[in-house]
mmCIF file of C-alpha atoms in Angstrom:
data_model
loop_
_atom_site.group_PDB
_atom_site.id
_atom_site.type_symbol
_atom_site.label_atom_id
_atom_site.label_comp_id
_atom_site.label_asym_id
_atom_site.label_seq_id
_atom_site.Cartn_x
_atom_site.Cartn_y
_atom_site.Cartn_z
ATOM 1 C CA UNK A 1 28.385 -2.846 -3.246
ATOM 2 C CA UNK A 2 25.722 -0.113 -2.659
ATOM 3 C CA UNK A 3 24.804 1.867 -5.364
ATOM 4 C CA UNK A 4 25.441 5.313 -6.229
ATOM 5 C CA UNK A 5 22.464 7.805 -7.501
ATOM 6 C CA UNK A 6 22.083 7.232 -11.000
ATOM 7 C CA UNK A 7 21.214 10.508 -12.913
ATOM 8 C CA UNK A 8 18.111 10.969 -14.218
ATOM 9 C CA UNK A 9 19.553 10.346 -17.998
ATOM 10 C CA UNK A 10 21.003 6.610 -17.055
ATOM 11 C CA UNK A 11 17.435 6.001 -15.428
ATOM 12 C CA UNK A 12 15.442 7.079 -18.017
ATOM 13 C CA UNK A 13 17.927 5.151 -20.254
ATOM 14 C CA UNK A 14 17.336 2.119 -18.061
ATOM 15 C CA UNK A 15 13.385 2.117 -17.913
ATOM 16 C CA UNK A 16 13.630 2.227 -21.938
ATOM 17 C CA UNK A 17 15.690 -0.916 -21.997
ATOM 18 C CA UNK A 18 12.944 -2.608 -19.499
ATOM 19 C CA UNK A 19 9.799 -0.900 -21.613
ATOM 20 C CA UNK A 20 11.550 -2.403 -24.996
ATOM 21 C CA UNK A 21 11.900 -6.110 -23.324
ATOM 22 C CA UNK A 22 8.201 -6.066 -22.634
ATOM 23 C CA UNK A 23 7.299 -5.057 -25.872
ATOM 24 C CA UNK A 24 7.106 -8.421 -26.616
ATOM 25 C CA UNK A 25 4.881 -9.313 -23.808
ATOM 26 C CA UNK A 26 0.976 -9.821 -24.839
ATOM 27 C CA UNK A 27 -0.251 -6.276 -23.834
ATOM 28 C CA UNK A 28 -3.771 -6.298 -22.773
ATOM 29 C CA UNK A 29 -4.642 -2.690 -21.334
ATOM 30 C CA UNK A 30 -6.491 -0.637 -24.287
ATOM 31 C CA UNK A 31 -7.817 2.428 -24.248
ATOM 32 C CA UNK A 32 -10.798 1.761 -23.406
ATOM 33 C CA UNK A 33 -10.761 0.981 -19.086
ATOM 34 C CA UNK A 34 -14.076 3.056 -18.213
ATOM 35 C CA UNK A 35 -17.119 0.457 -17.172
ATOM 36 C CA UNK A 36 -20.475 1.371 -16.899
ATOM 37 C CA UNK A 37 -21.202 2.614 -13.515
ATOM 38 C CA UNK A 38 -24.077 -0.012 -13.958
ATOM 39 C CA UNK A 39 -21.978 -2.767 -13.190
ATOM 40 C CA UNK A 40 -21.929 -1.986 -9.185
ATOM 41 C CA UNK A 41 -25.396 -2.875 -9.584
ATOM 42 C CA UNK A 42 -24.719 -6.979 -9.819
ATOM 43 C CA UNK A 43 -23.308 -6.015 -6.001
ATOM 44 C CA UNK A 44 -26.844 -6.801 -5.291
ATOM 45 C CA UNK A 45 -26.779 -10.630 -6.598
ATOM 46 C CA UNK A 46 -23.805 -11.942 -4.501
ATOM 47 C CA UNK A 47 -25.125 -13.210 -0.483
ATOM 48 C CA UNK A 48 -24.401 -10.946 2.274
ATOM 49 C CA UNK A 49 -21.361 -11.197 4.465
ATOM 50 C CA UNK A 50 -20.112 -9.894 7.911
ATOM 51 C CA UNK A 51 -18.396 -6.926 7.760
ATOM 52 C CA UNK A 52 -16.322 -4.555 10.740
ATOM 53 C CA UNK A 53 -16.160 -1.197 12.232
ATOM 54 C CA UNK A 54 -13.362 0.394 12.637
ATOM 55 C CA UNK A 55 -12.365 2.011 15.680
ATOM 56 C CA UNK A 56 -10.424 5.192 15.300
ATOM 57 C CA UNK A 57 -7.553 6.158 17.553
ATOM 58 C CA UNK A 58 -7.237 9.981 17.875
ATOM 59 C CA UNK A 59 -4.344 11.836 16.240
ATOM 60 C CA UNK A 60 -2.296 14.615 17.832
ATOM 61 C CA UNK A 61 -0.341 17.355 15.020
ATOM 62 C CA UNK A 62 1.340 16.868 12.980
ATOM 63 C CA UNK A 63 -0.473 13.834 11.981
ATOM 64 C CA UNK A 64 -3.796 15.025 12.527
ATOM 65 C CA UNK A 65 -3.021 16.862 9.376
ATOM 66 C CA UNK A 66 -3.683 16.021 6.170
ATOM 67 C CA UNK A 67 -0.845 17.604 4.770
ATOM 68 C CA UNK A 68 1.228 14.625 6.444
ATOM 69 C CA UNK A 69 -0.440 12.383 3.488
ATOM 70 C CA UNK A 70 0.813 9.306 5.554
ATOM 71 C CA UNK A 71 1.371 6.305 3.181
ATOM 72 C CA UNK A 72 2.497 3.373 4.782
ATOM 73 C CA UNK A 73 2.829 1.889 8.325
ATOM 74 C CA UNK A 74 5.500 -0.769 9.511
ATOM 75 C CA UNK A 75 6.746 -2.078 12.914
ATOM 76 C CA UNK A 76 10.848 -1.943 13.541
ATOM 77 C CA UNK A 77 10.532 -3.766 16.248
ATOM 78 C CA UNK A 78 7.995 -2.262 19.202
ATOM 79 C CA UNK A 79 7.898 1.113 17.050
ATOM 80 C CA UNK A 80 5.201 1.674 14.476
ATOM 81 C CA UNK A 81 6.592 4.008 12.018
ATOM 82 C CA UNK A 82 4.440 6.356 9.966
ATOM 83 C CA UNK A 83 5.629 7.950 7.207
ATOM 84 C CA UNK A 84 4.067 10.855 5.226
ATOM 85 C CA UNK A 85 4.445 11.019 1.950
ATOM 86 C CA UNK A 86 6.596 13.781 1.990
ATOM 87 C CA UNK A 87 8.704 13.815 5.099
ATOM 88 C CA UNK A 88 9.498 17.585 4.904
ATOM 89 C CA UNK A 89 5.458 18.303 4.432
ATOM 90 C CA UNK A 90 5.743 20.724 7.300
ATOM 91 C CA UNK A 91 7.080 24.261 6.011
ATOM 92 C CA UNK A 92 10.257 25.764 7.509
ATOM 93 C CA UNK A 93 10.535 22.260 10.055
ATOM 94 C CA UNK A 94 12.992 19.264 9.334
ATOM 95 C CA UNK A 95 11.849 16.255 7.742
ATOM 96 C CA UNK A 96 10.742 14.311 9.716
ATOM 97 C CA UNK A 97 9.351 10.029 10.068
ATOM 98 C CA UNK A 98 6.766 9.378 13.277
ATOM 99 C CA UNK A 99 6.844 6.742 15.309
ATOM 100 C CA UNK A 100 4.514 5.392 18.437
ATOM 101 C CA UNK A 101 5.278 2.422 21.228
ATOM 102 C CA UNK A 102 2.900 -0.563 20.827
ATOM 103 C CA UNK A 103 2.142 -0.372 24.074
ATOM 104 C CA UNK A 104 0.504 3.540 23.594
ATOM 105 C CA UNK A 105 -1.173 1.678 20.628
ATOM 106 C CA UNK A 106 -2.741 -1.145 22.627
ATOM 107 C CA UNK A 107 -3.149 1.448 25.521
ATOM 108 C CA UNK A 108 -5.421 3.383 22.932
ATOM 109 C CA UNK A 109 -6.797 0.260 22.043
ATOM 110 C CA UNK A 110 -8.541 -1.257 24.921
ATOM 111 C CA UNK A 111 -9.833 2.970 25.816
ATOM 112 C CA UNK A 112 -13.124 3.854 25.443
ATOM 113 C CA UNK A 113 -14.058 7.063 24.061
ATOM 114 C CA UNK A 114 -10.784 8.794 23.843
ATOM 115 C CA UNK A 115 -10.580 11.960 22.416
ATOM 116 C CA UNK A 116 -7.161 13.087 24.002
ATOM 117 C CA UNK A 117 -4.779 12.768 20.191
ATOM 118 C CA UNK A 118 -2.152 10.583 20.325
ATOM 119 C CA UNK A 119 1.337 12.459 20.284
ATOM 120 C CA UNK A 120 3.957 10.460 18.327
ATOM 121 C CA UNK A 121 7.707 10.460 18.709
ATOM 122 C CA UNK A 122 8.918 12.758 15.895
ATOM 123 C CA UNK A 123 12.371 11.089 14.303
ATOM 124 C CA UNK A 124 14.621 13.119 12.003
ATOM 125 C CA UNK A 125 14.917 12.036 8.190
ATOM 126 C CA UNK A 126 17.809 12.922 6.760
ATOM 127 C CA UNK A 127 18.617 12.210 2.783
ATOM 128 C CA UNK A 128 15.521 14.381 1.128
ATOM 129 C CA UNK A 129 18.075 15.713 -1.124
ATOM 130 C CA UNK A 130 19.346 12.295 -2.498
ATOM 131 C CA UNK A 131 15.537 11.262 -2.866
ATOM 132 C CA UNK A 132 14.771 14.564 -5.094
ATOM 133 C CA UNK A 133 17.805 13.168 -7.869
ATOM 134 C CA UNK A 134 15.518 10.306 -8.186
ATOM 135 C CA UNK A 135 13.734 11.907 -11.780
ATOM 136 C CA UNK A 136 10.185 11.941 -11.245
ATOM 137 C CA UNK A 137 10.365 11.539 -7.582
ATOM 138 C CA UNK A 138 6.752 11.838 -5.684
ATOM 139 C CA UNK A 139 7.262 10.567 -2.528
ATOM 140 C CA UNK A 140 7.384 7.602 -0.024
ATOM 141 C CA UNK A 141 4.639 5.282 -0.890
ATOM 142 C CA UNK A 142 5.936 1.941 1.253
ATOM 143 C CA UNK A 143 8.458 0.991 3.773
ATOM 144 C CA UNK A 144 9.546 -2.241 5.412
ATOM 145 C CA UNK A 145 12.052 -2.725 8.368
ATOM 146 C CA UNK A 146 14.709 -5.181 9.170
ATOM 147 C CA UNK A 147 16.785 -4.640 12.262
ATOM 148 C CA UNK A 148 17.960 -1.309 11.509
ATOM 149 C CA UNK A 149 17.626 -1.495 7.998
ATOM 150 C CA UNK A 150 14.638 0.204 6.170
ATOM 151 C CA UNK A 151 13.660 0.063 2.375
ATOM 152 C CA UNK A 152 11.514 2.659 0.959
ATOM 153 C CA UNK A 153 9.353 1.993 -2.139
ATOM 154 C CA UNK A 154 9.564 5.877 -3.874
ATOM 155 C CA UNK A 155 6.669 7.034 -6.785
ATOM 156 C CA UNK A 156 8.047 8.814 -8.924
ATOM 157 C CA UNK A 157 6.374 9.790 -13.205
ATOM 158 C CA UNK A 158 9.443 8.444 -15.254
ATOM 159 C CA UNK A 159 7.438 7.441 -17.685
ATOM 160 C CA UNK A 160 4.392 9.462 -17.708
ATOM 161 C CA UNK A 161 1.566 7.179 -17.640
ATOM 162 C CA UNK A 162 3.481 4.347 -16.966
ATOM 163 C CA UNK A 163 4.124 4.810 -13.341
ATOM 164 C CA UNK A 164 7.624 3.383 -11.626
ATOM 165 C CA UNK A 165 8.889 2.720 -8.327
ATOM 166 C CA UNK A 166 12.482 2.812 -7.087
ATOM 167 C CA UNK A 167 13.805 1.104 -4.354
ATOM 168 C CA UNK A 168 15.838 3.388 -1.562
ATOM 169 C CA UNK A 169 18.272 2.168 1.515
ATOM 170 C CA UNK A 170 17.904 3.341 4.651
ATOM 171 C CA UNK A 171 19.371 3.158 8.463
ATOM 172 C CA UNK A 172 17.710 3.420 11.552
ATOM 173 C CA UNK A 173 19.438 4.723 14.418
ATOM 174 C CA UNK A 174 16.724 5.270 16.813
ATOM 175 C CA UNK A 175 16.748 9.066 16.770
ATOM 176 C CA UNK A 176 17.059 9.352 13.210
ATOM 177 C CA UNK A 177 16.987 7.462 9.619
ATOM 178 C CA UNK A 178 19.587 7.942 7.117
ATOM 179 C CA UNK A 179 18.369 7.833 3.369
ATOM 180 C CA UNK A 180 22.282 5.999 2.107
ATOM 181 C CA UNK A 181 21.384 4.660 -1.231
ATOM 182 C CA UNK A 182 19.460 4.282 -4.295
ATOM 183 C CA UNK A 183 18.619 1.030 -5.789
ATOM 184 C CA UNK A 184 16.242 -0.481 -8.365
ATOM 185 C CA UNK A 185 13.647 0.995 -10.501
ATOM 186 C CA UNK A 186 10.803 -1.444 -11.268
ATOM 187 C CA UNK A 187 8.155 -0.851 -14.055
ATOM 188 C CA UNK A 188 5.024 -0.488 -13.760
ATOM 189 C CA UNK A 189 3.155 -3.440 -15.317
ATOM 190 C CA UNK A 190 0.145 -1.519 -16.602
ATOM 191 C CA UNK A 191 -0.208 1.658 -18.505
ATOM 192 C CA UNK A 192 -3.054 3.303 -15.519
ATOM 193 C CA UNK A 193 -1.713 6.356 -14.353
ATOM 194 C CA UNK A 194 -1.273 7.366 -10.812
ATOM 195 C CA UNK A 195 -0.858 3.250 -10.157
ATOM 196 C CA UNK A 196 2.636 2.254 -8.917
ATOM 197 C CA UNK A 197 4.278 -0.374 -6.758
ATOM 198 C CA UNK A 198 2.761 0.875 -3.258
ATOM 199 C CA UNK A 199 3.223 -2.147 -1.079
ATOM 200 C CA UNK A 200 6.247 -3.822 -0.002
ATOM 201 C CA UNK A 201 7.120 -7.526 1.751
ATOM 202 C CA UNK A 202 9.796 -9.123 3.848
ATOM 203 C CA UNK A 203 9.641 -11.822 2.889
ATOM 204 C CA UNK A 204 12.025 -15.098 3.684
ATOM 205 C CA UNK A 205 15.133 -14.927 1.502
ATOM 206 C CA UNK A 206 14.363 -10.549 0.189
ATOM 207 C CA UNK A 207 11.521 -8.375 -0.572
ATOM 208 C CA UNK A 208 8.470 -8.634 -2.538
ATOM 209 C CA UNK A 209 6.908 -5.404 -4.414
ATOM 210 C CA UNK A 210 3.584 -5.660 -5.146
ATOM 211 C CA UNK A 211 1.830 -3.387 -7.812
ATOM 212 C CA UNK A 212 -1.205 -1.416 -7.177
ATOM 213 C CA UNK A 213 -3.378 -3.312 -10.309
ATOM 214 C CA UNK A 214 -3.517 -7.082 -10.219
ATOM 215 C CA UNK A 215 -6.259 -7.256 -12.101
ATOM 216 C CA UNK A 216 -5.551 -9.443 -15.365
ATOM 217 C CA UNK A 217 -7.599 -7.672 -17.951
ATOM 218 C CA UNK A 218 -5.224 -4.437 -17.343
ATOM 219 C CA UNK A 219 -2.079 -5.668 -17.110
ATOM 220 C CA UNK A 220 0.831 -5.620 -20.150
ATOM 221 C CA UNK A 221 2.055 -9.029 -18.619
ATOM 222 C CA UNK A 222 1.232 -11.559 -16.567
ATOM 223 C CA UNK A 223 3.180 -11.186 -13.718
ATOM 224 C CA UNK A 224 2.599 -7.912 -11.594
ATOM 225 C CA UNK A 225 4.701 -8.170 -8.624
ATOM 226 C CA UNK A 226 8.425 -8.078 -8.231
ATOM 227 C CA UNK A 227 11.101 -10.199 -6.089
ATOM 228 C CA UNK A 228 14.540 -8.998 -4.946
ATOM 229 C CA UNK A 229 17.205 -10.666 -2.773
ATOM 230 C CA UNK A 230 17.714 -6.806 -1.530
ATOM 231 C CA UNK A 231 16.700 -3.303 -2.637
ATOM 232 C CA UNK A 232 19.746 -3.219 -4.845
ATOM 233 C CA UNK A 233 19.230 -6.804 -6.397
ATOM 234 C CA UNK A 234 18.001 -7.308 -9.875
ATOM 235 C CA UNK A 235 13.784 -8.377 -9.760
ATOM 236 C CA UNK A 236 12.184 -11.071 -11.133
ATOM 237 C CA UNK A 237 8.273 -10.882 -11.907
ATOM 238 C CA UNK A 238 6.415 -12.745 -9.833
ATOM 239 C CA UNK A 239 2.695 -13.958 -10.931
ATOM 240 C CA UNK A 240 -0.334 -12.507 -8.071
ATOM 241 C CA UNK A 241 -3.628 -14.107 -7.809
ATOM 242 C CA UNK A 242 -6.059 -11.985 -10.267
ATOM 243 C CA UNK A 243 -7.364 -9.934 -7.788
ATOM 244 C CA UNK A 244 -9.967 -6.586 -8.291
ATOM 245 C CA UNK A 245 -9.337 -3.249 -7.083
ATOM 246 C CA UNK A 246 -6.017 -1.686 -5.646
ATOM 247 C CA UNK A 247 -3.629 -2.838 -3.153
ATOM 248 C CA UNK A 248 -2.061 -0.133 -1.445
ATOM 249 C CA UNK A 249 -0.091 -1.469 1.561
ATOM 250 C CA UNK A 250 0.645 -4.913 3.463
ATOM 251 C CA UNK A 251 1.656 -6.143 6.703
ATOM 252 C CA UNK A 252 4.831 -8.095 7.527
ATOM 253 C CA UNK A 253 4.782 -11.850 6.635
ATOM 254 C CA UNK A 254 4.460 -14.362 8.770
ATOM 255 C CA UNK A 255 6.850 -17.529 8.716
ATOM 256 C CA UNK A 256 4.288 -19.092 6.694
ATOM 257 C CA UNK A 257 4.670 -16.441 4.025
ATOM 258 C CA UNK A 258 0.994 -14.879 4.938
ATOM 259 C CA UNK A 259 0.572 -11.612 5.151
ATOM 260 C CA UNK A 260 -2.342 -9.340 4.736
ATOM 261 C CA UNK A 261 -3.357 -6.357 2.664
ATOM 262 C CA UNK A 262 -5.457 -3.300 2.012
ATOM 263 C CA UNK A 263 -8.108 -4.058 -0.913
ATOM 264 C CA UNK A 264 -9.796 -0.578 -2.058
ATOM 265 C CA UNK A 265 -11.730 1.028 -4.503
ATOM 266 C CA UNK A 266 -12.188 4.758 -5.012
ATOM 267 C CA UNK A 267 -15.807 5.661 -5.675
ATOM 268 C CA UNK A 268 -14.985 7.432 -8.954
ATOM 269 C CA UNK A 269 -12.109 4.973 -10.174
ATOM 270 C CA UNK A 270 -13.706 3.780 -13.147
ATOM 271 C CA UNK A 271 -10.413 2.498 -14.854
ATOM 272 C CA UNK A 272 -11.208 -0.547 -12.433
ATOM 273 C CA UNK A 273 -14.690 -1.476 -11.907
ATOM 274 C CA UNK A 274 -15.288 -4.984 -12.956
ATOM 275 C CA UNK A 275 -18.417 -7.226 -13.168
ATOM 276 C CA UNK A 276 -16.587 -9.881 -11.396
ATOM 277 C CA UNK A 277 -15.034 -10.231 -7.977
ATOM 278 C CA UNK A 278 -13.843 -13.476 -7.381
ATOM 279 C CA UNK A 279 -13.902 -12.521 -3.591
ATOM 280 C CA UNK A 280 -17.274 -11.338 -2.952
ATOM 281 C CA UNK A 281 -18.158 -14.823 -5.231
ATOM 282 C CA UNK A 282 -16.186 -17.016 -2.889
ATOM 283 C CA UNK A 283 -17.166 -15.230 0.457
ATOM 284 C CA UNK A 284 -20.043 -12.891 0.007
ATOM 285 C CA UNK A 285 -20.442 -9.028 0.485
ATOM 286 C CA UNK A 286 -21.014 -6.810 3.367
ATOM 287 C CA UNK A 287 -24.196 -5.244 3.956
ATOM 288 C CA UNK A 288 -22.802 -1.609 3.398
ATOM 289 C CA UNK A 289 -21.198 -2.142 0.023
ATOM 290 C CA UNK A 290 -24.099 -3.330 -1.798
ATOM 291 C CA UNK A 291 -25.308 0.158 -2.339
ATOM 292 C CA UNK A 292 -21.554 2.374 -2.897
ATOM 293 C CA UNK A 293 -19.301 1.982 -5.466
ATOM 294 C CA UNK A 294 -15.940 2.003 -3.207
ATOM 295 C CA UNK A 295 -14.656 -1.060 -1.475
ATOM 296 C CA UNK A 296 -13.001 -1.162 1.635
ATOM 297 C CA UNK A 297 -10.898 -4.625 2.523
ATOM 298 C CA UNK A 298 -8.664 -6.369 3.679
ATOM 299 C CA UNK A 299 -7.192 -9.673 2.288
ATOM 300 C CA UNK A 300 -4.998 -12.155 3.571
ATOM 301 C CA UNK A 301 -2.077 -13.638 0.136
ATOM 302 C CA UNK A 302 0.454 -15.944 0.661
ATOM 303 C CA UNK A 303 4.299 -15.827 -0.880
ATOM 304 C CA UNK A 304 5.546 -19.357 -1.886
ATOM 305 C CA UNK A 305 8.862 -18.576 -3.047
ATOM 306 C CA UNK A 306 7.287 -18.684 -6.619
ATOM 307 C CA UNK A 307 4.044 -17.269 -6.206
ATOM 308 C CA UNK A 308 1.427 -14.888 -4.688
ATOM 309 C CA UNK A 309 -1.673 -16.435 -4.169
ATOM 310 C CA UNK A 310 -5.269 -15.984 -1.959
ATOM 311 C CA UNK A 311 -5.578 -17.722 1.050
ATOM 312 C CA UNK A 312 -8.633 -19.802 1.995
ATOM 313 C CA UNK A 313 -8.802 -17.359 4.908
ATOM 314 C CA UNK A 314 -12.005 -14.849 4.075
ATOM 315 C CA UNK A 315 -11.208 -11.295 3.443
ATOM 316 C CA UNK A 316 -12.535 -8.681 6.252
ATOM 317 C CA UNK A 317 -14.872 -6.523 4.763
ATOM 318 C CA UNK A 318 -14.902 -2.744 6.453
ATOM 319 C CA UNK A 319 -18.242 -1.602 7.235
ATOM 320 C CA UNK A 320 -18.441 2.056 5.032
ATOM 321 C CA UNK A 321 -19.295 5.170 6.176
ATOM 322 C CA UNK A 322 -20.541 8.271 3.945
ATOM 323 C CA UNK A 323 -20.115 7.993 0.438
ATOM 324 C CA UNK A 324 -16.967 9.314 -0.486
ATOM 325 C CA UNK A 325 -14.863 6.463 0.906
ATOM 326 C CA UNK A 326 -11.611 5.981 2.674
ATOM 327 C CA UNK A 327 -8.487 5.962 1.581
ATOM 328 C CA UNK A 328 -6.057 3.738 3.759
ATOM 329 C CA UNK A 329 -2.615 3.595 2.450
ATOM 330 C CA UNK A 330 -1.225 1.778 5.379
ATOM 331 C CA UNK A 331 -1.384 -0.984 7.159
ATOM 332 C CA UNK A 332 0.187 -3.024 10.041
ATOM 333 C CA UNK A 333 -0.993 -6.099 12.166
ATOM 334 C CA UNK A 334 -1.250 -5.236 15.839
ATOM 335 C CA UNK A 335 -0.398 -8.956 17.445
ATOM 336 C CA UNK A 336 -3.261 -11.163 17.433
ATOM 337 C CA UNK A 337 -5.691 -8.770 17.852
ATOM 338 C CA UNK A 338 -5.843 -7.031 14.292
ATOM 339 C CA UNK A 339 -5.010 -4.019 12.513
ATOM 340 C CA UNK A 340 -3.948 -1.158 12.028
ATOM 341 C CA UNK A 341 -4.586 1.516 9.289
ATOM 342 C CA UNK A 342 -3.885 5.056 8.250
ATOM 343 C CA UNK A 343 -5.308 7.334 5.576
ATOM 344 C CA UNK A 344 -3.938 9.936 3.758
ATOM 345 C CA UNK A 345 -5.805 13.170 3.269
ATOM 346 C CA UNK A 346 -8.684 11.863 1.889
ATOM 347 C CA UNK A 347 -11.536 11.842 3.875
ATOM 348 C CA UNK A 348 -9.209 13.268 6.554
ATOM 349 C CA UNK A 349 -5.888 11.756 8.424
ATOM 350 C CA UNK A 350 -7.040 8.677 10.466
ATOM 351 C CA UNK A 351 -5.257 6.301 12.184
ATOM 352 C CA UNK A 352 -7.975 3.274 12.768
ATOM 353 C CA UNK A 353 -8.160 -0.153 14.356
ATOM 354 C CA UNK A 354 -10.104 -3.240 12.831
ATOM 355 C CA UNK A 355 -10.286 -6.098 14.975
ATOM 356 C CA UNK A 356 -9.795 -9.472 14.066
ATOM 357 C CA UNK A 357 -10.214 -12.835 15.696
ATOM 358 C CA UNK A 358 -7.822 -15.148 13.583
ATOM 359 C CA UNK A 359 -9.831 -18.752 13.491
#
């Protein structure tokens, strides 16, 4: 039975309950996150890796600006779906999801030096108003697509600095999506502000919700992801490798469980700088990140049923450009051939393609 929207009262009510059963959880985030900015300096000790370029596919409006904050990509079926933020970003216009053909994106591709934007389909979103009685509500953050079913991970600042995420129901139509229900809030596992559940998984047998921060030193509990048989389900934590840094999308899974997703580190995040990344240890570092403090990655985790773990695959490190870093918030595998990745505002609104030879 789908739910109803809960008022903001019974939520806030239900987010105590969960807060007051992890009380007795051993909490391990203190006050104290900020590392020295010396410890990007022990960058210089690990060996050098590979890294890629990425190749940036030119944006028509209303994508091509950064008001569209896009934050997340997925495929329902041939269709890659971007979706701002805030789908009503554009004053006195509809809300609205965008959506382009693979074959435009493969088309865009294989071009060289294109500078003609990329116009996508614009598809009417309808249920803004049910997503504003969601208390705290701050946007779309992740989406995942099955048949004509969508689930959209929402941020929202229930708790002040103890972010949450709730789970919405929607329907694709092929000219529109329908926001029909609200389902579950899940906790944020840390105490870091501005850090929420931004990526989600479909996965075999439901969804998986992964948290921003899966670093162990900062979270309240060990396990930092959620599982659900459906965006209405009750969750069960579900332990994630220890892994640096913030994860702020993922592609689809395979039928493995595999699926890949965006690593990064903002230059001035000092909440999670660490003198240890079991990644560059394993694999090495690129050439570009030994001398900035953001990282740019992507790396490939595996769902058992139980657990998320790394793969023995080796992460692809994005050759950097400029120092202030970008911020890619989405991410989708194009076939065989790699990825594909959007930014929000920050540097700009990109839309870029890293290529990737699986071995």
């Amino acid at each position: 039975m789908k739910k109803d929207s809960p008022s903001p009262m019974a939520q806030i009510f239900r987010l105590t309950q969960i807060a007051a059963a992890s009380a007795a959880c051993s909490v391990m985030v203190a006050c104290t996150y900020a590392e020295p900015e010396s410890l990007v300096d022990n960058r210089h000790t690990y060996p050098t890796a590979p890294e890629t370029a990425v190749k940036y596919l030119p944006l028509a409006e209303p994508l091509i600006d950064g008001d569209s904050e896009m934050s997340a990509l997925t495929w329902c079926g041939d269709e890659l779906m971007v979706f701002p933020q805030y789908p009503d970003f554009k004053s006195g216009q509809p809300a609205a999801i965008f959506s382009f053909t693979k074959s435009v994106i493969i088309d865009a591709v294989k071009a060289e030096n294109s500078t003609e934007g990329l116009v996508p389909k614009s598809i009417a979103f309808e249920g803004i108003d049910l997503l504003e009685t969601i208390y705290g509500y701050e946007g779309i953050e992740a989406a995942v697509c099955s048949g004509d079913d969508i689930t959209l991970a929402i941020e929202t600042n229930q708790l002040g600095s103890q972010e949450a995420t709730v789970l919405v129901g929607a329907k694709y139509s092929g000219d529109k999506i329908v926001v029909h229900s609200i389902g579950e809030t899940l906790l944020s596992p840390t105490k870091l502000s501005n850090k929420g559940n931004e990526s989600l998984v479909q996965v075999n047998g439901g969804l998986l919700s992964l948290h921003e921060v899966n670093d162990t030193r900062l979270l309240n509990y060990n396990e930092s992801a959620y599982f659900l048989n459906s965006f209405e389900d009750t969750e069960s934590l579900t332990p994630v490798a220890d892994i640096p840094y913030r994860i702020t999308d993922a592609t689809m899974a395979d039928e493995s469980g595999r699926f890949w997703v965006i690593n990064y580190q903002y230059q001035r995040d000092t909440k999670l700088v660490t003198d240890k990344d079991p990644i560059w240890e394993k694999y090495g570092i690129g050439e570009s990140h030994k001398s900035r403090k953001q990282v740019e990655r992507l790396v490939e985790l595996e769902f058992d049923g139980n657990n998320v773990s790394l793969t023995d695959t080796p992460p692809i490190q994005i050759e950097l450009e400029g120092t202030r870093g970008r911020n890619w918030e989405g991410i989708a595998r194009l076939d065989d051939v790699g990825f594909l990745l959007v930014t929000d505002k920050f540097p700009r609104s990109l839309l870029g393609f890293v290529p990737y030879d699986a071995p």
